[in-house]
Short mmCIF file of N, CA and C in Angstrom, two decimals:
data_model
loop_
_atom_site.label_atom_id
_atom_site.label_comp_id
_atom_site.label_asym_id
_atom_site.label_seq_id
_atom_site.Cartn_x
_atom_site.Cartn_y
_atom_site.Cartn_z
N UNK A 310 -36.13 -145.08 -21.36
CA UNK A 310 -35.14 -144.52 -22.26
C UNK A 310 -35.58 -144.74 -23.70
N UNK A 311 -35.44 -143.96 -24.34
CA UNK A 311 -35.69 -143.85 -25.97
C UNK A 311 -34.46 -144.04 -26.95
N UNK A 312 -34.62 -145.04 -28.14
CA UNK A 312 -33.33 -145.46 -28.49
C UNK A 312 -33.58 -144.53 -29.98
N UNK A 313 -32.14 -144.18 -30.20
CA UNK A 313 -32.01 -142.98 -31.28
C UNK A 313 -31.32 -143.53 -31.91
N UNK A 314 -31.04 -143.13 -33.32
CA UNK A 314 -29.51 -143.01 -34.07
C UNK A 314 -29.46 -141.46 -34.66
N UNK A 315 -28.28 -141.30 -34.72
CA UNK A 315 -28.15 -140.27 -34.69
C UNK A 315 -27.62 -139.90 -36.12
N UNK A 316 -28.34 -139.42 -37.37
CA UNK A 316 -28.20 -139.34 -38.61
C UNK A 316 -26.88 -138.65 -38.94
N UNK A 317 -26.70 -137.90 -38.28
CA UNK A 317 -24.74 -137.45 -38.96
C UNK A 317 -24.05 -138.33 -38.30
N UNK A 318 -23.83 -138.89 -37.71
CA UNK A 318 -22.20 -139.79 -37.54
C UNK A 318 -23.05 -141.39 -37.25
N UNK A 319 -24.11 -141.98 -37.37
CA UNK A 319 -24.75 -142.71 -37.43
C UNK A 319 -23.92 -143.81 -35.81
N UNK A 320 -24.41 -143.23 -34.98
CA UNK A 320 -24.34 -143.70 -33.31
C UNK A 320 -25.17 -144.00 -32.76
N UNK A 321 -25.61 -145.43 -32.72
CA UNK A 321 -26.85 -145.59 -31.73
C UNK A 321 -26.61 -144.78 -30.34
N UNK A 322 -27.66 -144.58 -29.85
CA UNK A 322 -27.62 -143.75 -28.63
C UNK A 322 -29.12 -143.96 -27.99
N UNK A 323 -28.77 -143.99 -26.29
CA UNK A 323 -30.11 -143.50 -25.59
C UNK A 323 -29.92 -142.58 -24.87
N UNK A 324 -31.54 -142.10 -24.68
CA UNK A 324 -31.21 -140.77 -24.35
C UNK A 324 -32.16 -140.99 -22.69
N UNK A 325 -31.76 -140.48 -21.69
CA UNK A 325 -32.58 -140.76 -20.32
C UNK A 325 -33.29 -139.28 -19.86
N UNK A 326 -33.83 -139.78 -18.89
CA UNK A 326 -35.44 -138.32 -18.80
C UNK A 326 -34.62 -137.40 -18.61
N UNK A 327 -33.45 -136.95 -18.75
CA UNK A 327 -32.96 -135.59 -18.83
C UNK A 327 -32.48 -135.10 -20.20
N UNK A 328 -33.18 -136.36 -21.37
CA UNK A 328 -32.80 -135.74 -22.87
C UNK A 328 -31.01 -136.12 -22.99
N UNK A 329 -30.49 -136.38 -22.55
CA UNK A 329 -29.23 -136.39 -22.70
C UNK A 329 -28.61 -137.98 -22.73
N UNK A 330 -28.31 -137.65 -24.68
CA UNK A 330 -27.17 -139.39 -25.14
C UNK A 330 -26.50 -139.78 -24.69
N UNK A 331 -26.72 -140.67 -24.53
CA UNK A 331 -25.25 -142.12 -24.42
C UNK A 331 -25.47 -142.95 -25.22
N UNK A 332 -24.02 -142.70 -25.51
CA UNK A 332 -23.60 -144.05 -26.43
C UNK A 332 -23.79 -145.45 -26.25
N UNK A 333 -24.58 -146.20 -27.26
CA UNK A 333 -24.87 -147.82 -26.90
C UNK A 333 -23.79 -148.20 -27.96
N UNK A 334 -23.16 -148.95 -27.46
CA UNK A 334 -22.39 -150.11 -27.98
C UNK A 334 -21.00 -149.20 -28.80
N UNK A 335 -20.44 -148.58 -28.04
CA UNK A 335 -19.36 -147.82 -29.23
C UNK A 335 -18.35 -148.31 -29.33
N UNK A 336 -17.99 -147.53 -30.20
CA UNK A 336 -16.78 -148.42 -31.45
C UNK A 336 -15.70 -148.58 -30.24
N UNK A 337 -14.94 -149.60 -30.14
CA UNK A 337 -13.65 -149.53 -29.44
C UNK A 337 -12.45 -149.42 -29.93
N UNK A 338 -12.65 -149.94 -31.70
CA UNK A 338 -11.61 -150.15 -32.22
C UNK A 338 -11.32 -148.32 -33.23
N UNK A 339 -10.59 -147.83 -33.85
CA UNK A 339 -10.55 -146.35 -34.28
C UNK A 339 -11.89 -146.47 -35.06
N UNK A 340 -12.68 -145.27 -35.44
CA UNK A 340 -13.48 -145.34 -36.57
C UNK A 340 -12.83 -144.85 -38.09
N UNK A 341 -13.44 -145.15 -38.90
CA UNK A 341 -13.07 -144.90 -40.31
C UNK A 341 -12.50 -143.05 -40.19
N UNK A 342 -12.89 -141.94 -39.65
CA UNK A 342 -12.65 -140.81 -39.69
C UNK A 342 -11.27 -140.60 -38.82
N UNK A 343 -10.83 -141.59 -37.75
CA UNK A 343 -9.68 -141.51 -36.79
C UNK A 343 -8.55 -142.39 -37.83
N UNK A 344 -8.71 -143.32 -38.24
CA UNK A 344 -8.04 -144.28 -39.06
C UNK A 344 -7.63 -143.08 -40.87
N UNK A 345 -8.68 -142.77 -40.91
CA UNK A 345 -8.05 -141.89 -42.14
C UNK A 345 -7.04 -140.45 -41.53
N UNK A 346 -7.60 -139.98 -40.67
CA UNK A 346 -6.62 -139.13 -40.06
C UNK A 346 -5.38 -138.95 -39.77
N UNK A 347 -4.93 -140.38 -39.09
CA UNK A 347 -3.96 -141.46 -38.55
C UNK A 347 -2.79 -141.00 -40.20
N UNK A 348 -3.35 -141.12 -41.21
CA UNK A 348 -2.96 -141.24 -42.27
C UNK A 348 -2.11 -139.94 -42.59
N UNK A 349 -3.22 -139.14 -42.59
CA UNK A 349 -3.06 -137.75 -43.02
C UNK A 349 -3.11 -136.85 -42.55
N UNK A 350 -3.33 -137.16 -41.26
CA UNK A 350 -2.92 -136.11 -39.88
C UNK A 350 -1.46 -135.64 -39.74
N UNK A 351 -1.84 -134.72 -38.70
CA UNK A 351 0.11 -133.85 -38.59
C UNK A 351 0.26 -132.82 -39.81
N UNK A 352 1.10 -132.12 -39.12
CA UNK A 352 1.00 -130.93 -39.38
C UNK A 352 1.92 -131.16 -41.06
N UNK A 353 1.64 -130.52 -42.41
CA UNK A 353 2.39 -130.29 -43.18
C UNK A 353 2.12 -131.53 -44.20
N UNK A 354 1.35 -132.91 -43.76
CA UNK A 354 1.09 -133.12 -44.93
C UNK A 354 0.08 -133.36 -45.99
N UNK A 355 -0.87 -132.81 -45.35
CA UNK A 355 -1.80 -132.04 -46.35
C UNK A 355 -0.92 -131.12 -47.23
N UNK A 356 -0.38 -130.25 -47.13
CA UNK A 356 0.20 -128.74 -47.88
C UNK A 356 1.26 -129.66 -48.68
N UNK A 357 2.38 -130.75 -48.48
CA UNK A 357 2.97 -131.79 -49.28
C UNK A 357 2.13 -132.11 -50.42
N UNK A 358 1.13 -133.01 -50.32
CA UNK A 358 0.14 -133.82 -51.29
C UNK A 358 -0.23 -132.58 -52.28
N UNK A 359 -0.76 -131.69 -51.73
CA UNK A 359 -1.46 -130.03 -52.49
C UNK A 359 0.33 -130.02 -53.22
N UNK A 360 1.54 -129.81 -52.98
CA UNK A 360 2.42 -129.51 -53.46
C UNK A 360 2.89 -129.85 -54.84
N UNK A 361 2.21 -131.43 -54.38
CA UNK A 361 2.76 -132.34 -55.41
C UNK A 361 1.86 -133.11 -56.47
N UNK A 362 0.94 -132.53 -56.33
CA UNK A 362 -0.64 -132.72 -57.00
C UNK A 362 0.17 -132.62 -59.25
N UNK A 363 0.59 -131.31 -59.16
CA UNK A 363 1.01 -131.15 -60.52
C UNK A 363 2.25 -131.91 -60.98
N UNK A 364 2.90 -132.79 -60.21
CA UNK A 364 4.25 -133.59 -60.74
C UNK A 364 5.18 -133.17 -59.19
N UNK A 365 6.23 -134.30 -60.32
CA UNK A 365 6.99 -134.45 -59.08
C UNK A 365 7.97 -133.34 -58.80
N UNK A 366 8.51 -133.20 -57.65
CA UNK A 366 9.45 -132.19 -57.05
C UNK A 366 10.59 -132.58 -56.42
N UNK A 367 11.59 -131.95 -56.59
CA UNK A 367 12.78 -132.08 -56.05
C UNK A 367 12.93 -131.71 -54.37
N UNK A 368 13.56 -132.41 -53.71
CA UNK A 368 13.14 -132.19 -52.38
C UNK A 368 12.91 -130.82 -52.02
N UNK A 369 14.39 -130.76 -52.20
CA UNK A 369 14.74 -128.59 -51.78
C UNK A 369 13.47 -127.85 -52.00
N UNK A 370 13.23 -128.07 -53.51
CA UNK A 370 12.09 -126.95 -53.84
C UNK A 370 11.15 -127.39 -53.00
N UNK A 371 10.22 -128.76 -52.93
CA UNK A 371 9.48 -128.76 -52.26
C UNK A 371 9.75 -128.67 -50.74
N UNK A 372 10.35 -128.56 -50.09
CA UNK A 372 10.70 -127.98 -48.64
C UNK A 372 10.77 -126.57 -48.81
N UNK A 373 11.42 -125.89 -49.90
CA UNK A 373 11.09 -124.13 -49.99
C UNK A 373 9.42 -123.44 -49.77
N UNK A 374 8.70 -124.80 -50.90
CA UNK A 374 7.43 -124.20 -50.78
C UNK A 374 6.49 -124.29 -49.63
N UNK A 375 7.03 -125.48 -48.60
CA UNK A 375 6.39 -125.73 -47.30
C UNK A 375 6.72 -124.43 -45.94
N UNK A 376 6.29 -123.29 -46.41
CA UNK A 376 6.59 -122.18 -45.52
C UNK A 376 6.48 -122.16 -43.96
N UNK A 377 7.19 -122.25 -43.11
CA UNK A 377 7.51 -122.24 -41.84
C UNK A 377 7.77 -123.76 -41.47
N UNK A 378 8.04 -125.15 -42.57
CA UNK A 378 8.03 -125.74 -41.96
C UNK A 378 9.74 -126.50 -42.21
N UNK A 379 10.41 -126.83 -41.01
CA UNK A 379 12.50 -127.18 -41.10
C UNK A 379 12.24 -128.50 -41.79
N UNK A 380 13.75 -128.58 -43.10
CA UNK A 380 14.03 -129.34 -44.02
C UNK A 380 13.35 -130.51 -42.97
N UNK A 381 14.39 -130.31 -41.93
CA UNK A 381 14.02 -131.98 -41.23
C UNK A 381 12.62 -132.26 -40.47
N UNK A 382 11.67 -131.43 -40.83
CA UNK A 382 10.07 -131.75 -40.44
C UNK A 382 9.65 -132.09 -42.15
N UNK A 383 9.63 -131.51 -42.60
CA UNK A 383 9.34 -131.81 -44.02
C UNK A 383 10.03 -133.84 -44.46
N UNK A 384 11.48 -133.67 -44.14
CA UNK A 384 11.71 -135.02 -44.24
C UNK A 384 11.22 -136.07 -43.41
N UNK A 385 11.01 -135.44 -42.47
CA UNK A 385 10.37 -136.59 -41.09
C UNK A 385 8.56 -136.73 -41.90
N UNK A 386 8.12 -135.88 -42.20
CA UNK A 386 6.72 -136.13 -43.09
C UNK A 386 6.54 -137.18 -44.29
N UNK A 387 7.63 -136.92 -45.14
CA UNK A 387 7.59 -137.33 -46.51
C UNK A 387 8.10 -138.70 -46.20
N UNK A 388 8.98 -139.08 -45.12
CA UNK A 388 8.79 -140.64 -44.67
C UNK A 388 7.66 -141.36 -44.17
N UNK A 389 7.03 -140.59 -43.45
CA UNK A 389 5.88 -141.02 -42.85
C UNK A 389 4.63 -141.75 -43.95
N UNK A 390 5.04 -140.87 -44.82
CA UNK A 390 3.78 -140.63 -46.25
C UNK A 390 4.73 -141.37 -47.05
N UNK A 391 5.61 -141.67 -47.52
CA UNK A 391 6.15 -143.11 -48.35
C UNK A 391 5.84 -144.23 -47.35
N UNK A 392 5.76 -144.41 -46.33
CA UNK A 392 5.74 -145.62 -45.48
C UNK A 392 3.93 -145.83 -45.73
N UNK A 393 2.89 -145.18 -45.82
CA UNK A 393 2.07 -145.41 -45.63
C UNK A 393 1.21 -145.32 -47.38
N UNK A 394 2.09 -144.68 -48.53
CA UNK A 394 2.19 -145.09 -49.58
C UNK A 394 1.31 -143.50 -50.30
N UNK A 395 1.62 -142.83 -49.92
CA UNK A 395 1.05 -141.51 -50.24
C UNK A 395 1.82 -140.71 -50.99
N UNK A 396 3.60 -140.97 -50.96
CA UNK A 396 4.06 -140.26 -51.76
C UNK A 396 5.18 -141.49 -51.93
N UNK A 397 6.11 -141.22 -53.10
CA UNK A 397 6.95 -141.77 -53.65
C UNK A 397 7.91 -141.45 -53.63
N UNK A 398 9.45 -141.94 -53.47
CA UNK A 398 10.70 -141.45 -53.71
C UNK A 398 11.49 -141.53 -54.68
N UNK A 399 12.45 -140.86 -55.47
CA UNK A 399 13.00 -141.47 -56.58
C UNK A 399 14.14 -140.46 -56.50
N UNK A 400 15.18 -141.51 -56.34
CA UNK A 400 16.92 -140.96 -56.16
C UNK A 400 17.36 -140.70 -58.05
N UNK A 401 17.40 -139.50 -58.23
CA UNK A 401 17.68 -138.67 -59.09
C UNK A 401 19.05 -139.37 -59.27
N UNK A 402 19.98 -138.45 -58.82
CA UNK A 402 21.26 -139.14 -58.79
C UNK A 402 22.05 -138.89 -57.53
N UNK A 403 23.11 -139.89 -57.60
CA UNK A 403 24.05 -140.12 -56.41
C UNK A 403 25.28 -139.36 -55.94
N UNK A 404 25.18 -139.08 -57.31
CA UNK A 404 26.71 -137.64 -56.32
C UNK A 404 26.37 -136.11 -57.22
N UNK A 405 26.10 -135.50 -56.32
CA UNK A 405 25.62 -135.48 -54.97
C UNK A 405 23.99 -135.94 -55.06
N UNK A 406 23.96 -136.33 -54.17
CA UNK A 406 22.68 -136.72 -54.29
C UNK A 406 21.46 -136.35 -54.22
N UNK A 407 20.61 -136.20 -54.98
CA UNK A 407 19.37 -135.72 -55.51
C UNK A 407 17.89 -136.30 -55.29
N UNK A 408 17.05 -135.99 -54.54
CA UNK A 408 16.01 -137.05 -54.35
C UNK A 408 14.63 -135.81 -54.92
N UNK A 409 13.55 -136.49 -55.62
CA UNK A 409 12.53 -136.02 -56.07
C UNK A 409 11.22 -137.07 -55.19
N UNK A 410 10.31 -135.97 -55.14
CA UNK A 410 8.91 -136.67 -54.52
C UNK A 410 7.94 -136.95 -55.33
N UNK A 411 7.06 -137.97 -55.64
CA UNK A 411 5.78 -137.75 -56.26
C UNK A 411 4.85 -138.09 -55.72
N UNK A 412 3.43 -137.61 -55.98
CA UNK A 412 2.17 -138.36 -55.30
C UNK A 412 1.72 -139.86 -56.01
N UNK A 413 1.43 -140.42 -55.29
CA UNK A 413 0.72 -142.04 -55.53
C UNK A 413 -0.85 -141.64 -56.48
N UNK A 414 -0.94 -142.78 -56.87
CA UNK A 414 -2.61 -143.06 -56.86
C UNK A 414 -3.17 -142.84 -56.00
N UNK A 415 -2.53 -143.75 -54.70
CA UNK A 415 -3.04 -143.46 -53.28
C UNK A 415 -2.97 -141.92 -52.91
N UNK A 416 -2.44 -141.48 -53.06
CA UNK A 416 -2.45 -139.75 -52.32
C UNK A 416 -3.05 -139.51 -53.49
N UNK A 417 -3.40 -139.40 -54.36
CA UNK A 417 -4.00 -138.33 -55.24
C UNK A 417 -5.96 -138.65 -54.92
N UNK A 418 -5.93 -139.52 -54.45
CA UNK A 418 -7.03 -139.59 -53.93
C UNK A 418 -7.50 -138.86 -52.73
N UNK A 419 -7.13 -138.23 -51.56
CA UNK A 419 -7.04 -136.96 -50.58
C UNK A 419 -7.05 -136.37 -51.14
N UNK A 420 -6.80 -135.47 -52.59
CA UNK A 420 -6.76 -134.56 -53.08
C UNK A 420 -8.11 -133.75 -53.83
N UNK A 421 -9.30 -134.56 -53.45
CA UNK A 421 -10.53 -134.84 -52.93
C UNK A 421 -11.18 -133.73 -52.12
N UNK A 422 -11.20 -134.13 -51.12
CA UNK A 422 -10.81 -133.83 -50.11
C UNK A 422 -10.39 -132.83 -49.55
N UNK A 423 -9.37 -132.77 -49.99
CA UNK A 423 -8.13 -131.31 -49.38
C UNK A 423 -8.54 -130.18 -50.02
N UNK A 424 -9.30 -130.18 -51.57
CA UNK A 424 -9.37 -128.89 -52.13
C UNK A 424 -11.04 -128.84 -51.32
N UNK A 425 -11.73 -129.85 -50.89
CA UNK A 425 -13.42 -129.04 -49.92
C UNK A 425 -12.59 -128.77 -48.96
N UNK A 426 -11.53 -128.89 -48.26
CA UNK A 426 -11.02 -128.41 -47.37
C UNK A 426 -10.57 -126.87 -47.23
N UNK A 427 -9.80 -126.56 -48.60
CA UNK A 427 -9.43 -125.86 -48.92
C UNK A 427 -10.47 -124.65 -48.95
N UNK A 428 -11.36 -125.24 -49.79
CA UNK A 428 -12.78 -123.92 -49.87
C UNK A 428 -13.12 -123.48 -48.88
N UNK A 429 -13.41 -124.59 -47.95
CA UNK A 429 -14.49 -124.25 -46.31
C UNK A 429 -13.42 -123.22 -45.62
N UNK A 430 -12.29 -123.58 -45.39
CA UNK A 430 -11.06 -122.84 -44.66
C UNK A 430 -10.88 -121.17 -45.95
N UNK A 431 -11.18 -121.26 -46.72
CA UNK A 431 -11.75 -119.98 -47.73
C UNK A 431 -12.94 -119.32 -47.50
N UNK A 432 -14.18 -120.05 -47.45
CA UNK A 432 -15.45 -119.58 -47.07
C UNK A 432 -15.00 -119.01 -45.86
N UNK A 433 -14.35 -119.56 -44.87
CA UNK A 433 -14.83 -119.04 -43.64
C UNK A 433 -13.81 -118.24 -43.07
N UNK A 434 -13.01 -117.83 -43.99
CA UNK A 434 -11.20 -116.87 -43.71
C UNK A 434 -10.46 -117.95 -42.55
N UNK A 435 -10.39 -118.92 -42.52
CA UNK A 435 -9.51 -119.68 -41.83
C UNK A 435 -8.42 -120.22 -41.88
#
């Protein structure tokens, strides 16, 4: 067997007389690409962070601009992403009550990211 690494995702590997890898010693625990995902995976909050890139937003509007996606998926998101410190909350006022979103330091950093995302899914009509 011949021992490889494999220059894009850097995986030791051997390969046996039929040419074909296996993995030596793999990760058990998430890798850095599953662990950032974890983050920013699910549907809608990528298009949030992109929302809120220019300042902050008032919920409503920003749930208007999240097209096809219900107030209460949008709110079930924007918890997810304050819990993990990506976006911010700030109670406007209390009667009636008013809540605005903003992006973190932390989320404005995906924003990186999201616009090569943005291009490739452009380059390629996706």
């Amino acid at each position: 067997m011949d021992m490889e690494t494999d220059s894009d995702i850097d995986i030791k590997t051997n390969s046996d007389s039929d040419r074909i890898k296996k993995a030596i010693d793999p990760c058990l625990s998430p890798c850095p690409i599953e662990r950032g995902m974890r983050i920013l995976g699910g549907k809608w909050k990528g298009s949030i962070l992109w929302h809120l890139k220019d300042g902050p937003m008032r919920f409503n509007d920003l749930a208007r601009q999240i097209g096809g996606a219900s107030k209460k998926m949008v709110t079930q998101r924007l918890r997810e992403m304050e819990d993990t410190g990506l976006v911010k909350r700030n109670v406007i006022s209390t009667k009636p009550i008013a809540v605005a979103y903003e992006i973190t330091d932390f989320g404005r950093t995906a924003l990186r990211f999201l616009e090569e995302l943005k291009k490739w899914a452009e380059e390629y009509n996706i």
